[in-house]
XYZ file of C-alpha atoms in Angstrom:
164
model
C -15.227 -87.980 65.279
C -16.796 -86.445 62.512
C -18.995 -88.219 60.055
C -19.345 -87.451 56.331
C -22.614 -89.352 55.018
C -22.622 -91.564 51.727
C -23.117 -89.742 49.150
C -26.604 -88.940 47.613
C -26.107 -88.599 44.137
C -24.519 -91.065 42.213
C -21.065 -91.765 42.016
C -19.277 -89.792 39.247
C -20.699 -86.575 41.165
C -18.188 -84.303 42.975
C -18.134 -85.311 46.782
C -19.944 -82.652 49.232
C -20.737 -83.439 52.783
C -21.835 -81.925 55.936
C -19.630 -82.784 59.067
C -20.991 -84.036 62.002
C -19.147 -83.645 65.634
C -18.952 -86.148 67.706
C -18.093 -86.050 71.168
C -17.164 -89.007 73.216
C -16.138 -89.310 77.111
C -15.608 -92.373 78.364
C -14.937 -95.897 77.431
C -17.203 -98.514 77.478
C -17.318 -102.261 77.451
C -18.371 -102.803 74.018
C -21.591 -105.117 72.425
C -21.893 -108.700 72.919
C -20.430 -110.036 69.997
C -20.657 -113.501 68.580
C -16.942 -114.982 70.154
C -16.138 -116.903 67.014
C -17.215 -114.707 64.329
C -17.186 -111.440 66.206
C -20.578 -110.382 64.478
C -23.080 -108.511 66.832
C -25.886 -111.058 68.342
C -28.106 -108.061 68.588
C -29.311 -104.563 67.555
C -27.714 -101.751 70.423
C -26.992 -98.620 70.842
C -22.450 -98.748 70.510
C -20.039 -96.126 71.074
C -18.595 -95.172 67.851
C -15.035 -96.459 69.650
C -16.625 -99.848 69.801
C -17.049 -100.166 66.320
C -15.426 -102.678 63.883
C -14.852 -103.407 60.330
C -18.128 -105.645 59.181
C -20.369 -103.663 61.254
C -23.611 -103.055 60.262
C -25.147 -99.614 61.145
C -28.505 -98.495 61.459
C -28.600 -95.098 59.918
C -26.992 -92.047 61.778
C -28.809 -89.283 63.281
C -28.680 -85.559 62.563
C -27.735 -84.487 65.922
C -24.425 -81.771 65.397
C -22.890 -84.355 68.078
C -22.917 -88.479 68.178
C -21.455 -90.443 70.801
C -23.565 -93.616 69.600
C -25.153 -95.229 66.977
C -26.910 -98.026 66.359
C -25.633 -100.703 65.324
C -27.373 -104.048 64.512
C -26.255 -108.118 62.890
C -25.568 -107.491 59.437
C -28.577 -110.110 59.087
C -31.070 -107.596 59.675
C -31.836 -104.355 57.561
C -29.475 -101.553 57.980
C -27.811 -98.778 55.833
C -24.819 -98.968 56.310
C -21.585 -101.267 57.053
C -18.195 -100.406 58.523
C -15.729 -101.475 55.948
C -12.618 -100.244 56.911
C -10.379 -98.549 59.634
C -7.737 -96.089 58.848
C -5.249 -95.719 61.921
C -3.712 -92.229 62.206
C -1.619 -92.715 65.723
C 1.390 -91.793 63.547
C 0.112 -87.847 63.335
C 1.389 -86.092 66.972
C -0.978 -83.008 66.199
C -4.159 -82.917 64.970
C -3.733 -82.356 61.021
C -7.103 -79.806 61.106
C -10.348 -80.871 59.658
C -9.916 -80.356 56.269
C -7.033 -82.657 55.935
C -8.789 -85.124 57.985
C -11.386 -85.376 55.525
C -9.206 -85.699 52.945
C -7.394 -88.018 54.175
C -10.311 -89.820 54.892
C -12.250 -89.300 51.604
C -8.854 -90.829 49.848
C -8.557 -94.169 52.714
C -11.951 -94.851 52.432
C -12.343 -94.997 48.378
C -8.462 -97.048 47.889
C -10.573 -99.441 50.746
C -13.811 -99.441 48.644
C -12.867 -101.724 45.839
C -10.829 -104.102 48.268
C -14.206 -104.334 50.593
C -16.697 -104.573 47.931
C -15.156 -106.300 44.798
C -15.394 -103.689 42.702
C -14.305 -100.186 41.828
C -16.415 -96.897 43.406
C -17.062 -95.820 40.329
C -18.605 -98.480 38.433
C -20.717 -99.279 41.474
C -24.249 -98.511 42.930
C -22.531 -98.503 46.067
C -21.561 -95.655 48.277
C -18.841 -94.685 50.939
C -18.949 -92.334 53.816
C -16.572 -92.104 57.193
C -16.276 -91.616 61.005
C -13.196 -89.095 61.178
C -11.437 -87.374 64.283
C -12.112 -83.830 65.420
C -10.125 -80.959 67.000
C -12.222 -82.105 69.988
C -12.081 -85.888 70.127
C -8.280 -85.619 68.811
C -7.383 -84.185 72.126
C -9.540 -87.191 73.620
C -7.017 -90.077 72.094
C -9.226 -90.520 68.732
C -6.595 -91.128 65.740
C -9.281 -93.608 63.368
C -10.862 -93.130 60.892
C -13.687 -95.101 59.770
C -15.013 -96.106 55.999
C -18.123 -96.921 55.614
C -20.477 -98.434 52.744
C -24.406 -98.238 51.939
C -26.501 -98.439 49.402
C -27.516 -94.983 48.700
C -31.100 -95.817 47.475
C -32.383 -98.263 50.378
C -31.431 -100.291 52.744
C -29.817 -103.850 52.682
C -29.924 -106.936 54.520
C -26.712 -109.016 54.672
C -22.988 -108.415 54.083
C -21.684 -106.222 51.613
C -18.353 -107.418 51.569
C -17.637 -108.575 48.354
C -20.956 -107.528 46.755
C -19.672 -106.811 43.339
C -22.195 -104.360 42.572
């Protein structure tokens, strides 16, 4: 997977981003997870396969290669939230990484207003995404991953319909 941070500036800027490989081998049995809500009970270290919509993610590192991140309850500070999951199991190949991001980039801002409440660009809001590579393509990865944050601090709580 590659990851494309939020966004620094603000949102009417042009979109520029620095991809990050990931790597992953394995599969593992996922965080404990709150069995009617399906929240995490507690800050861990997940494998970015493990994650779902309405996680909340405690910043990403700047390691050229992520397997994990942490991930904590969405009650407790964190920078960013999963907010949507783009399934690309239709594509036989691997479409190459610029068309990845693109597709990506275009998912994850259609998903923004849907998850949020209210359009990316009248919003203080940001998006980023967890895409496939060449690499983890060939390992079974076809998802892409939207993410929101706050681009000027962290949050604590939900932003799921934040309308800001």
């Amino acid at each position: 997977m590659t990851r494309i941070p939020r966004l620094l500036a603000t949102p009417t800027y042009a979109v520029a981003a620095v991809a990050l490989s990931v790597l992953i081998a394995g599969c593992s049995d996922g965080p404990e997870r709150d069995a009617e809500t399906g929240e995490l009970v507690e800050a861990t270290e997940v494998n970015v396969f493990d994650l779902q919509v309405g996680d909340c993610l405690d910043g990403f590192t700047d390691d050229s290669e992520i397997s994990t991140v942490r991930a904590v309850p969405c009650s407790e500070e964190h920078t960013d939230e999963v907010m949507a999951a783009i399934d690309l199991s239709a594509e036989d190949e691997f479409p190459g990484t610029e068309a990845v991001q693109e597709r990506a980039e275009e998912a994850c801002h259609e998903q923004f207003e849907r998850f949020v409440g209210v359009p990316w660009d009248e919003s203080q809001l940001d998006f980023g995404f967890l895409a496939p590579t060449d690499a983890s393509w060939a390992d079974g990865d076809r998802e892409i991953l939207c993410t929101v944050g706050d681009p000027n601090r962290a949050v604590t709580g939900t932003l799921r319909d934040a309308d800001r």
